[in-house]
Coordinates of C-alpha atoms in Angstrom, one line a residue:
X1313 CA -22.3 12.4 88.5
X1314 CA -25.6 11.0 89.5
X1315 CA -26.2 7.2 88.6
X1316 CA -29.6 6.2 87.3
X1317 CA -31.4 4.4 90.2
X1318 CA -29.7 7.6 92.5
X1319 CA -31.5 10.2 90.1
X1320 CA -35.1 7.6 90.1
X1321 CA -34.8 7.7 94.2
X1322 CA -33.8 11.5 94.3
X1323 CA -37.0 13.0 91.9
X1324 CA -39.9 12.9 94.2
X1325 CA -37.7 14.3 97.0
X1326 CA -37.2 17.9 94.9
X1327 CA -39.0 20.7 96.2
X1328 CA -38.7 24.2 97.2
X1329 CA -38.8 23.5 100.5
X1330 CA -35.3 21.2 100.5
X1331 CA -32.6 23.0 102.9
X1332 CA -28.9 22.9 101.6
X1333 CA -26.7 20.3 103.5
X1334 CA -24.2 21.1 106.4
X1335 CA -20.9 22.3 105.3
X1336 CA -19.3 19.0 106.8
X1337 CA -21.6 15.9 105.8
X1338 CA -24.7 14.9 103.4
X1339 CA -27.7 16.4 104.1
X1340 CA -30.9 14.6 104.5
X1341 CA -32.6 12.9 102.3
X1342 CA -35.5 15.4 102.0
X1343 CA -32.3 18.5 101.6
X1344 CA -29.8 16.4 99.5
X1345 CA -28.6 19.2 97.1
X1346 CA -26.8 18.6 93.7
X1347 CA -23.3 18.7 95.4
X1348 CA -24.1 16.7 98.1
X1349 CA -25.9 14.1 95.5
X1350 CA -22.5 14.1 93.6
X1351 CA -20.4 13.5 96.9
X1352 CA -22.9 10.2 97.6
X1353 CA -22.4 9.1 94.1
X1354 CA -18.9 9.2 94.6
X1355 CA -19.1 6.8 97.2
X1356 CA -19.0 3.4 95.3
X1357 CA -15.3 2.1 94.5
X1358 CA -13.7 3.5 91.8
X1359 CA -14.0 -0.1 89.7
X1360 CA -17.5 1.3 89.7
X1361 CA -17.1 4.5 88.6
X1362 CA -14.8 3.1 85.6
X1363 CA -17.7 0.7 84.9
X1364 CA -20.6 3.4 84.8
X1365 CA -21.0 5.0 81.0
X1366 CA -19.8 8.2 80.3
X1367 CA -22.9 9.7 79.5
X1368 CA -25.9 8.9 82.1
X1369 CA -29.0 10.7 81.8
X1370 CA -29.7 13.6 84.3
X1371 CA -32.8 14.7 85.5
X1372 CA -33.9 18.2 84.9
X1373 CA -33.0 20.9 87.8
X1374 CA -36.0 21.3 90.4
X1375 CA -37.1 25.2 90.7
X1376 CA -34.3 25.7 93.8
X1377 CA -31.3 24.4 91.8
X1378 CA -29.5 25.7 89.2
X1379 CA -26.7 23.8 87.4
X1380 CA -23.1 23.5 89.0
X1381 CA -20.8 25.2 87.0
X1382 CA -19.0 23.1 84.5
X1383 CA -22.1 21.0 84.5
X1384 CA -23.2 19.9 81.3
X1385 CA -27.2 19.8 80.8
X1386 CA -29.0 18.0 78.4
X1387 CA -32.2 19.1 76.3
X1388 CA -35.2 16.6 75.9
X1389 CA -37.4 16.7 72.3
X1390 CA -40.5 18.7 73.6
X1391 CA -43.4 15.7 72.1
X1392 CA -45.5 18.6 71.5
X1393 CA -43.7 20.2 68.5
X1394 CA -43.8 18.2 65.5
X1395 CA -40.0 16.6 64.4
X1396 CA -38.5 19.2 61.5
X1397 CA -38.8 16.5 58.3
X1398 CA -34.9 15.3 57.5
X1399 CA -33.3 17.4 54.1
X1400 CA -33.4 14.8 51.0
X1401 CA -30.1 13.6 50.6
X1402 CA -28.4 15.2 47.5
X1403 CA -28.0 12.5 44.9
X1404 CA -24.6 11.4 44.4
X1405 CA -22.5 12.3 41.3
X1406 CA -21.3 9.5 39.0
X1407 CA -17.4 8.6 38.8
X1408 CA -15.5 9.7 36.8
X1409 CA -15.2 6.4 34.8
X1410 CA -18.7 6.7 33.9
X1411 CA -18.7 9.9 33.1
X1412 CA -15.4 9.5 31.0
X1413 CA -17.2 6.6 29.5
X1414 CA -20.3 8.3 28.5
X1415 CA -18.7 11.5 27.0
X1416 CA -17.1 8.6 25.2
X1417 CA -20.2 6.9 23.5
X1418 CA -21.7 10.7 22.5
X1419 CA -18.5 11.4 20.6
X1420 CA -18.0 8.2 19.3
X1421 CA -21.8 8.7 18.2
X1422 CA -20.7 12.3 16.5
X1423 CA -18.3 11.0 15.2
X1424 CA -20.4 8.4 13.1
X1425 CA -23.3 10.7 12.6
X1426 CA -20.6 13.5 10.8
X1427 CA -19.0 10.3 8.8
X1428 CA -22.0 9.3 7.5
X1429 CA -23.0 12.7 6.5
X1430 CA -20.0 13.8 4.8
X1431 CA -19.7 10.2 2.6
X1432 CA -23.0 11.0 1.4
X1433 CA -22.5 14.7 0.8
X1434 CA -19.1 13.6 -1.4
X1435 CA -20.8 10.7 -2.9
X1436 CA -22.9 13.8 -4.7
X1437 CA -20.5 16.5 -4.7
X1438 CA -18.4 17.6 -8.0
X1439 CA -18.7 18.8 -11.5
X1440 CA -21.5 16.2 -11.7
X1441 CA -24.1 17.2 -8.9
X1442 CA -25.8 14.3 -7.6
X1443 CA -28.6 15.1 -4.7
X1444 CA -28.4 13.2 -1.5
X1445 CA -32.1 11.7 -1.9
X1446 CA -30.9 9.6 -5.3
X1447 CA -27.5 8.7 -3.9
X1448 CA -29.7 7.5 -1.3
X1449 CA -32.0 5.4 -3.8
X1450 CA -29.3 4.6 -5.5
X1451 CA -28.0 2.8 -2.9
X1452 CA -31.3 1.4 -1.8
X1453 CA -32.4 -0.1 -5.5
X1454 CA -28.3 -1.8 -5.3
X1455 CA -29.1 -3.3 -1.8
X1456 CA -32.5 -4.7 -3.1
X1457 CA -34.4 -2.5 -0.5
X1458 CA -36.2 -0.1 -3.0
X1459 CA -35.7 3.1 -4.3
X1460 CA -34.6 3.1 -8.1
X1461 CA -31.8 3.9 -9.9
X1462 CA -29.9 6.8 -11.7
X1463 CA -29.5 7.5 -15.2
X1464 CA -26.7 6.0 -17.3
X1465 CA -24.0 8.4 -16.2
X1466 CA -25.0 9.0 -13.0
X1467 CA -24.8 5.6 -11.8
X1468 CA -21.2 5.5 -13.8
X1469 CA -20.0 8.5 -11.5
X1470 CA -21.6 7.6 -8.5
X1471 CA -20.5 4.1 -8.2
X1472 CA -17.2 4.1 -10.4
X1473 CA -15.6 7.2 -9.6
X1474 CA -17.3 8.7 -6.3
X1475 CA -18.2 5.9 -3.7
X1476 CA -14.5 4.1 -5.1
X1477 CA -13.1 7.5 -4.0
X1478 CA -14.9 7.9 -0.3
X1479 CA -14.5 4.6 0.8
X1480 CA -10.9 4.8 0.3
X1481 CA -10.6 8.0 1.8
X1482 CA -12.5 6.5 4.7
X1483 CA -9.8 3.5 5.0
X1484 CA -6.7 5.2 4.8
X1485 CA -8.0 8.0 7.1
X1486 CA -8.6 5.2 9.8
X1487 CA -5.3 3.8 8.8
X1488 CA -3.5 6.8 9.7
X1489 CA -5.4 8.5 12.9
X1490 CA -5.3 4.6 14.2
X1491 CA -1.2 4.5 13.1
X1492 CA -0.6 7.9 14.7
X1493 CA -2.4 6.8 18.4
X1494 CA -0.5 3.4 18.4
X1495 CA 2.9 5.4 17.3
X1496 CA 2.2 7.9 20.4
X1497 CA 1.3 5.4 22.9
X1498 CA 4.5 3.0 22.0
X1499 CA 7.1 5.7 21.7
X1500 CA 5.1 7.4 24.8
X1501 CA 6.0 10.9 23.4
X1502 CA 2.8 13.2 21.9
X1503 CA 5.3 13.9 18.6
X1504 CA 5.3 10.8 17.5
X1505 CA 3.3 10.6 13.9
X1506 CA 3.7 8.1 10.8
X1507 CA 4.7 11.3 8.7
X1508 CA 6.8 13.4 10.8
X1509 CA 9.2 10.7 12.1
X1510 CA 9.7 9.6 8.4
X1511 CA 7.8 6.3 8.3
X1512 CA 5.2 7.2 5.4
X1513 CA 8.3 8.9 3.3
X1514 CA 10.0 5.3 3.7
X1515 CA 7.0 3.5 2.7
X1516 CA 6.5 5.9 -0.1
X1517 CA 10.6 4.9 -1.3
X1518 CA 9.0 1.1 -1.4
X1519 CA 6.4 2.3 -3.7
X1520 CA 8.0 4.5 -6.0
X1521 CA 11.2 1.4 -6.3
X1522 CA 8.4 -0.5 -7.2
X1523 CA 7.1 1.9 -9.7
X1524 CA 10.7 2.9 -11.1
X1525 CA 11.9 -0.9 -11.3
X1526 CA 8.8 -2.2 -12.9
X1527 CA 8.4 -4.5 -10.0
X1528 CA 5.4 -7.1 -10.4
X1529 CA 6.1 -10.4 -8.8
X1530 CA 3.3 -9.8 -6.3
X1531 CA 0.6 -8.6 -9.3
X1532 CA -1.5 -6.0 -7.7
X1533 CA -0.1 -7.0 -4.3
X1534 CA 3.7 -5.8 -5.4
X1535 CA 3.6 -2.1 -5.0
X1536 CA 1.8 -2.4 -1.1
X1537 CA 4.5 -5.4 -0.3
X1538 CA 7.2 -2.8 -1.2
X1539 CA 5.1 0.1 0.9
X1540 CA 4.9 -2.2 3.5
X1541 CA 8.7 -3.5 4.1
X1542 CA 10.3 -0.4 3.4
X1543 CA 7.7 1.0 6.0
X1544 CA 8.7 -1.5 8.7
X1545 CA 12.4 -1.3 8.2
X1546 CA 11.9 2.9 8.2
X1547 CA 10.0 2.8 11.7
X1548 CA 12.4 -0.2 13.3
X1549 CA 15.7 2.0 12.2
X1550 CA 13.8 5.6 14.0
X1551 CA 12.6 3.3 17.5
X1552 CA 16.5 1.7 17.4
X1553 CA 18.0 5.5 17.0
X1554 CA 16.0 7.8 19.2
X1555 CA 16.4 5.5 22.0
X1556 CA 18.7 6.4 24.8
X1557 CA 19.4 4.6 28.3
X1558 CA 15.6 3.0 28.3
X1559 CA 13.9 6.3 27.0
X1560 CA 12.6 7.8 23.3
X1561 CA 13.9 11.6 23.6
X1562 CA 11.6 14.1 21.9
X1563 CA 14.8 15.9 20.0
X1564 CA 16.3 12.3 18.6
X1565 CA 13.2 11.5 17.2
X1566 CA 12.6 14.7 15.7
X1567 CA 16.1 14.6 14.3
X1568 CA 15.7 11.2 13.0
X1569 CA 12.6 12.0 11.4
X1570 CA 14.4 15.0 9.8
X1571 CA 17.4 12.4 8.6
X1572 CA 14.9 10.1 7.5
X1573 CA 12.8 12.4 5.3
X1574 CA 15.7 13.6 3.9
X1575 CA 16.9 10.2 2.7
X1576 CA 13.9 9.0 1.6
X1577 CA 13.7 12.4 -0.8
X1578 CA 16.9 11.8 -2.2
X1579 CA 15.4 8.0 -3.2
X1580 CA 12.7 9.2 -4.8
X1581 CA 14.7 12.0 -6.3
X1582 CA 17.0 9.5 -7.7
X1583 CA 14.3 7.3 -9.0
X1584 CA 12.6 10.1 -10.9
X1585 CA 15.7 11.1 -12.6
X1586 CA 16.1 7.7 -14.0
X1587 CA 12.6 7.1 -14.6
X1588 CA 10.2 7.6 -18.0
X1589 CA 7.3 10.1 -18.5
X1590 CA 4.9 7.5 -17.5
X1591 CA 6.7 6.6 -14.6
X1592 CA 7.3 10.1 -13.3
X1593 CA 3.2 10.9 -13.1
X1594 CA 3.1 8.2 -11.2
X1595 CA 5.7 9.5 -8.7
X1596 CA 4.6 12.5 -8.9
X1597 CA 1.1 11.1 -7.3
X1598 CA 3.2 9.5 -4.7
X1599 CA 5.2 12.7 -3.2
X1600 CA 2.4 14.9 -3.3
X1601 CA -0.8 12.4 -1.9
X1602 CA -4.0 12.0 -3.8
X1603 CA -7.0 9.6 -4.4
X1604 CA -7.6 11.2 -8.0
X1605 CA -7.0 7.2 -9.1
X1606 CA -9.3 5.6 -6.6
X1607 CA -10.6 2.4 -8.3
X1608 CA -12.2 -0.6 -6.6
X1609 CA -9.4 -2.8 -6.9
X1610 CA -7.1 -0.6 -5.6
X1611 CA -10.1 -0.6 -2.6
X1612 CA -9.8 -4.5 -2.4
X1613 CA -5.6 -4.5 -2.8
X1614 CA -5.3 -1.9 0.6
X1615 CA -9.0 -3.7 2.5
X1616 CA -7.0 -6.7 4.2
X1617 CA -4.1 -4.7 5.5
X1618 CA -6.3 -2.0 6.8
X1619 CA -9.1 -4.3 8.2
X1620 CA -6.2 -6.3 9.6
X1621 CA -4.2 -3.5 11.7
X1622 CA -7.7 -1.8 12.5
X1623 CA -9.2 -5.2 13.8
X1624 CA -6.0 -6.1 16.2
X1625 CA -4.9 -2.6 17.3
X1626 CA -7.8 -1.9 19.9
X1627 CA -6.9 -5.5 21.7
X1628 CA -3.9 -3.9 22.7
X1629 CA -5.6 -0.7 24.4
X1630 CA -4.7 -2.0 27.9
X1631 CA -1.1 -2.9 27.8
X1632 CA -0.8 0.7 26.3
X1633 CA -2.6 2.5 29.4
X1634 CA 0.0 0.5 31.4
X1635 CA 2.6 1.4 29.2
X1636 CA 2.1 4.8 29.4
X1637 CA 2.8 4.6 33.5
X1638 CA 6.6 3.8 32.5
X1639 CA 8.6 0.6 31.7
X1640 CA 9.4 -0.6 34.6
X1641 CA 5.7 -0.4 36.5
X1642 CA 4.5 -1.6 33.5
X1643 CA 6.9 -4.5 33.3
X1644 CA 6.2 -5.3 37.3
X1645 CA 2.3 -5.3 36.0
X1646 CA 3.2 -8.3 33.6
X1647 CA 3.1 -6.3 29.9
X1648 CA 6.4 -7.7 28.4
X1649 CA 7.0 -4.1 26.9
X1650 CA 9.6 -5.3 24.4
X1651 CA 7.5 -7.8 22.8
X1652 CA 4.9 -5.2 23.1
X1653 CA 6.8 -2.4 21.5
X1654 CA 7.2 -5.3 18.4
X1655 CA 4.1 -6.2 17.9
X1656 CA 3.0 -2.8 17.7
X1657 CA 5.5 -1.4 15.3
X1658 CA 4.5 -4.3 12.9
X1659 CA 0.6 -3.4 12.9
X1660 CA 1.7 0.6 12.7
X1661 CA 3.9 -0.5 9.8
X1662 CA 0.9 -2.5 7.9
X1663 CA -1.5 0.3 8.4
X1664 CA 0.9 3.0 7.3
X1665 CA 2.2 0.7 4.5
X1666 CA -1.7 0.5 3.1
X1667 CA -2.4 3.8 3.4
X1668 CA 0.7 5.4 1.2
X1669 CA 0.5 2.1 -1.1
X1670 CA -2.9 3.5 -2.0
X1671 CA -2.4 7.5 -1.6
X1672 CA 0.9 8.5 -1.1
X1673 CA 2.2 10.4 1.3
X1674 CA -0.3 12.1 3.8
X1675 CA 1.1 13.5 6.7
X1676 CA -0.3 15.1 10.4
X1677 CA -3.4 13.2 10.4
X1678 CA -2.0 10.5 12.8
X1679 CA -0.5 13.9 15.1
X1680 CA -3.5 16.1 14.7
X1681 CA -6.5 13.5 15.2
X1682 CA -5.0 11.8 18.3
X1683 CA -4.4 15.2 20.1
X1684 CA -7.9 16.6 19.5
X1685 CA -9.5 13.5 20.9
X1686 CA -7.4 13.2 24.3
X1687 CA -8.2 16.8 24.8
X1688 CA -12.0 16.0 24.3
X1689 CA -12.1 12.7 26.5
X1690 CA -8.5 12.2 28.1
X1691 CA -5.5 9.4 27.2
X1692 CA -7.6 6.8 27.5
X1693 CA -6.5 4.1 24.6
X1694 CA -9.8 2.1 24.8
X1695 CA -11.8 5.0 23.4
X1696 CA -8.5 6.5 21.8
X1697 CA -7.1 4.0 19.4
X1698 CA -11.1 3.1 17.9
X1699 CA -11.5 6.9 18.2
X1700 CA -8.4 7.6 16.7
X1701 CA -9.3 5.6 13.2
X1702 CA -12.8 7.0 13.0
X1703 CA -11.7 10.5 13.5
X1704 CA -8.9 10.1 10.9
X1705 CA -11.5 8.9 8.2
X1706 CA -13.9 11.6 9.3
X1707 CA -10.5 14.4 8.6
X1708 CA -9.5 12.8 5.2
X1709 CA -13.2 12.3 3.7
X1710 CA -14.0 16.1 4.4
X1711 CA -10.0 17.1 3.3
X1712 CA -10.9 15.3 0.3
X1713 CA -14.1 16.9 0.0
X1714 CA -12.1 20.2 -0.4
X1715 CA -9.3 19.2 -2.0
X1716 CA -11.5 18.3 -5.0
X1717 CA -14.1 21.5 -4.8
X1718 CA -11.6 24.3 -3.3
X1719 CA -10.2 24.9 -6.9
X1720 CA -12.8 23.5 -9.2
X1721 CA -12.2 22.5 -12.1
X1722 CA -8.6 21.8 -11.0
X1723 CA -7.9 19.5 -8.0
X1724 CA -5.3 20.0 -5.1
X1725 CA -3.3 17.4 -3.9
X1726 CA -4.7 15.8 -0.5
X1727 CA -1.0 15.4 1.1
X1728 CA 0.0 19.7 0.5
X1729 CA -3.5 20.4 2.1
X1730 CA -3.1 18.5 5.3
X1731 CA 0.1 19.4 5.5
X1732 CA -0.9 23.2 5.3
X1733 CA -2.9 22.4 8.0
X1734 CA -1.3 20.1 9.9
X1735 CA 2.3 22.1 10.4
X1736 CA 1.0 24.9 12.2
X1737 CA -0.5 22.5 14.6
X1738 CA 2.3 20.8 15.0
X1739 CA 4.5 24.1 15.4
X1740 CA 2.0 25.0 18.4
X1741 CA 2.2 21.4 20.2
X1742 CA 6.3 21.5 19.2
X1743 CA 6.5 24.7 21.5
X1744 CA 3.9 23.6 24.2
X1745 CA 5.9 20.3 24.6
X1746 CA 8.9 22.3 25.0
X1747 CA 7.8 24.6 27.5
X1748 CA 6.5 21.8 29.8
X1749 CA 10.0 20.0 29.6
X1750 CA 11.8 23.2 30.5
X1751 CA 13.2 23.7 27.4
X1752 CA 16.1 21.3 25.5
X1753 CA 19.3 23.4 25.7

């Protein structure tokens, strides 16, 4: 190896007429060859050669020489040729997060848009047609904004028997998608659902007791304070059962569900038999769901509760995306997860409480609206639970929509739709579940 004020002293001296060096010493200076250059190189102490860099440059090879074997050679930018301009960088690719989160905004966007729509397409759909443009001034000449109003009876069916109707189809649809995502992230099991674990048929007992016993010490508060304790004692008794060593087990809580149901029919069964004509209609409406008797009280007796549990549930997004990791990371994160758990159950009680207090029993929209949204943006709760309860009101206004104009001039009842819907979803996601787990025998 050649070191730099060697290869500056050693340049003018290359020539063709340089003669190889003897076989025993260096040559001269005007002879030195490449060998005989690396032998004088050599010559310094070896702390030298340690100290020297790696790579020194080299000069080019005169016309006589030729590279040593093994000798590495080095290429020098010709300045003639212009440098080849550098490739633009490719730009990078957002995170996932931000991806996640925009996907999020659009469908939370859809989701509006398609609520909107469909309120104002059932606000003017039924055996009274009313078109969009005079719901719209309608609504403008009641805001003080313009437009101008409807004739006598439209403005009686627009604003005392249709808008009553949407907007409570828009609260307890929130109710129960938000319910069913709070039920799924506390019991951490994708089964878990207001209706099919048996908490809306307890709520629905409340109701009907209150109904059958000609309860009225609350006034127009009494039937959803029934709804709501039974509710909360129904959901405590299925989390205290399908618990086993630390975990919720998918076939206990179907099973308890199944128990539950069952009692709660045999209540209602009971109730009815020693009930009066009057009294059994009224029943009747509870078993089978409906919003046929939508009236604005009945808006302003289920508003609170289902303002309430909408308004708190998203705060506790966080501690349920810890959750989900498993107790014990979650409890080494700081989420007390029984306090958690608690807390939870009361606001999935409320909401599920206002809901059949108002419109009976209305099952698999708290299984089916959760599922379609983590398959369209992941199990997320911060986007999931919101999601969740505007979703749920987007299912029940359009259910609604056809359960009033699917068999015109009769009406079905809201409940036996979604549950035609609903159970062959949840047949599918039963199975799916079950294959994942590698079966339950």
């Amino acid at each position: 190896m050649t070191l730099p004020h060697e290869a500056e002293t050693a340049a003018p001296e290359s020539g063709p007429e340089r003669s190889p060096a003897g076989p025993g010493g260096a040559g001269s200076a005007s002879g030195r060859s490449p060998q005989g250059a690396e032998r004088t190189a050599a010559a310094p102490s070896d702390a030298e050669n340690r100290s020297a860099p790696e790579e020194t440059p080299r000069r080019a090879p005169g016309p006589a020489e030729a590279p040593t074997p093994g000798e590495a050679t080095t290429t020098k930018a010709d300045p003639a040729k212009p440098a080849k301009p550098a490739k633009p960088a490719k730009p990078a690719k957002p995170a996932a997060g931000v991806r996640r989160g925009r996907k999020a905004f659009w469908l939370a966007l859809a989701l509006l848009a398609t609520l909107l729509l469909l309120a104002l397409v059932s606000a003017g759909t039924g055996a009274y047609r009313i078109p969009t443009a005079d719901v719209l001034a309608s609504a403008q000449h009641r805001l003080g904004l313009g437009g101008a109003p409807l004739d006598r009876v439209g403005e009686s069916v627009l604003w005392n028997v249709r808008l009553p109707r949407v907007v409570l189809a828009l609260l307890v649809g929130a109710s129960l998608g938000c319910a069913g995502a709070l039920m799924q992230g506390v019991f951490g099991n994708p089964l878990a659902e207001p209706g099919v674990i048996g908490i809306s048929a307890g709520a629905a007992v409340g109701a009907v007791a209150a109904i059958g016993l000609g309860l009225s010490f609350f006034g127009n508060w009494t039937i959803t304070v029934c709804a709501f304790v039974a509710g909360l004692i129904t959901v405590s008794s299925v989390y205290l059962l399908s618990r086993n060593g630390g975990k919720t087990e998918v076939v206990t809580l179907i099973l308890t569900g199944i128990a539950v149901n069952a009692f709660a029919g045999a209540l209602i069964g009971l109730f009815v038999f020693f009930a009066d004509s009057g009294q059994v209609n009224q029943i009747t409406f509870w078993q089978l769901g409906s919003l046929a008797q939508a009236t604005w009280p009945k808006v302003l007796a289920v508003l609170p509760c289902a303002v309430a549990g909408l308004l708190v549930a998203p705060f506790y997004a966080r501690r349920l995306d810890l959750l989900s990791l498993g107790e014990r990371p979650a409890r080494h994160l700081g989420i007390d997860v029984e306090r958690l758990r608690l807390a939870l159950i009361l606001v999935v009680a409320l909401l599920t409480a206002a809901a059949v207090a108002v419109a009976g029993v209305i099952t698999f929209i708290g299984l089916l609206v959760p599922h379609l949204l983590r398959m369209a943006n992941g199990p997320g709760h911060r986007f999931l639970v919101p999601g969740s309860a505007l979703a749920g009101a987007v299912v029940l206004v359009a259910g609604d929509l056809a359960a009033r104009t699917l068999a015109q001039p009769a009406e079905l009842p809201l409940g036996v739709l979604t549950a035609l819907i609903g159970s062959p979803f949840f047949f599918w996601l039963l199975r799916r579940t079950r294959r994942k787990q590698g079966g339950w025998a």
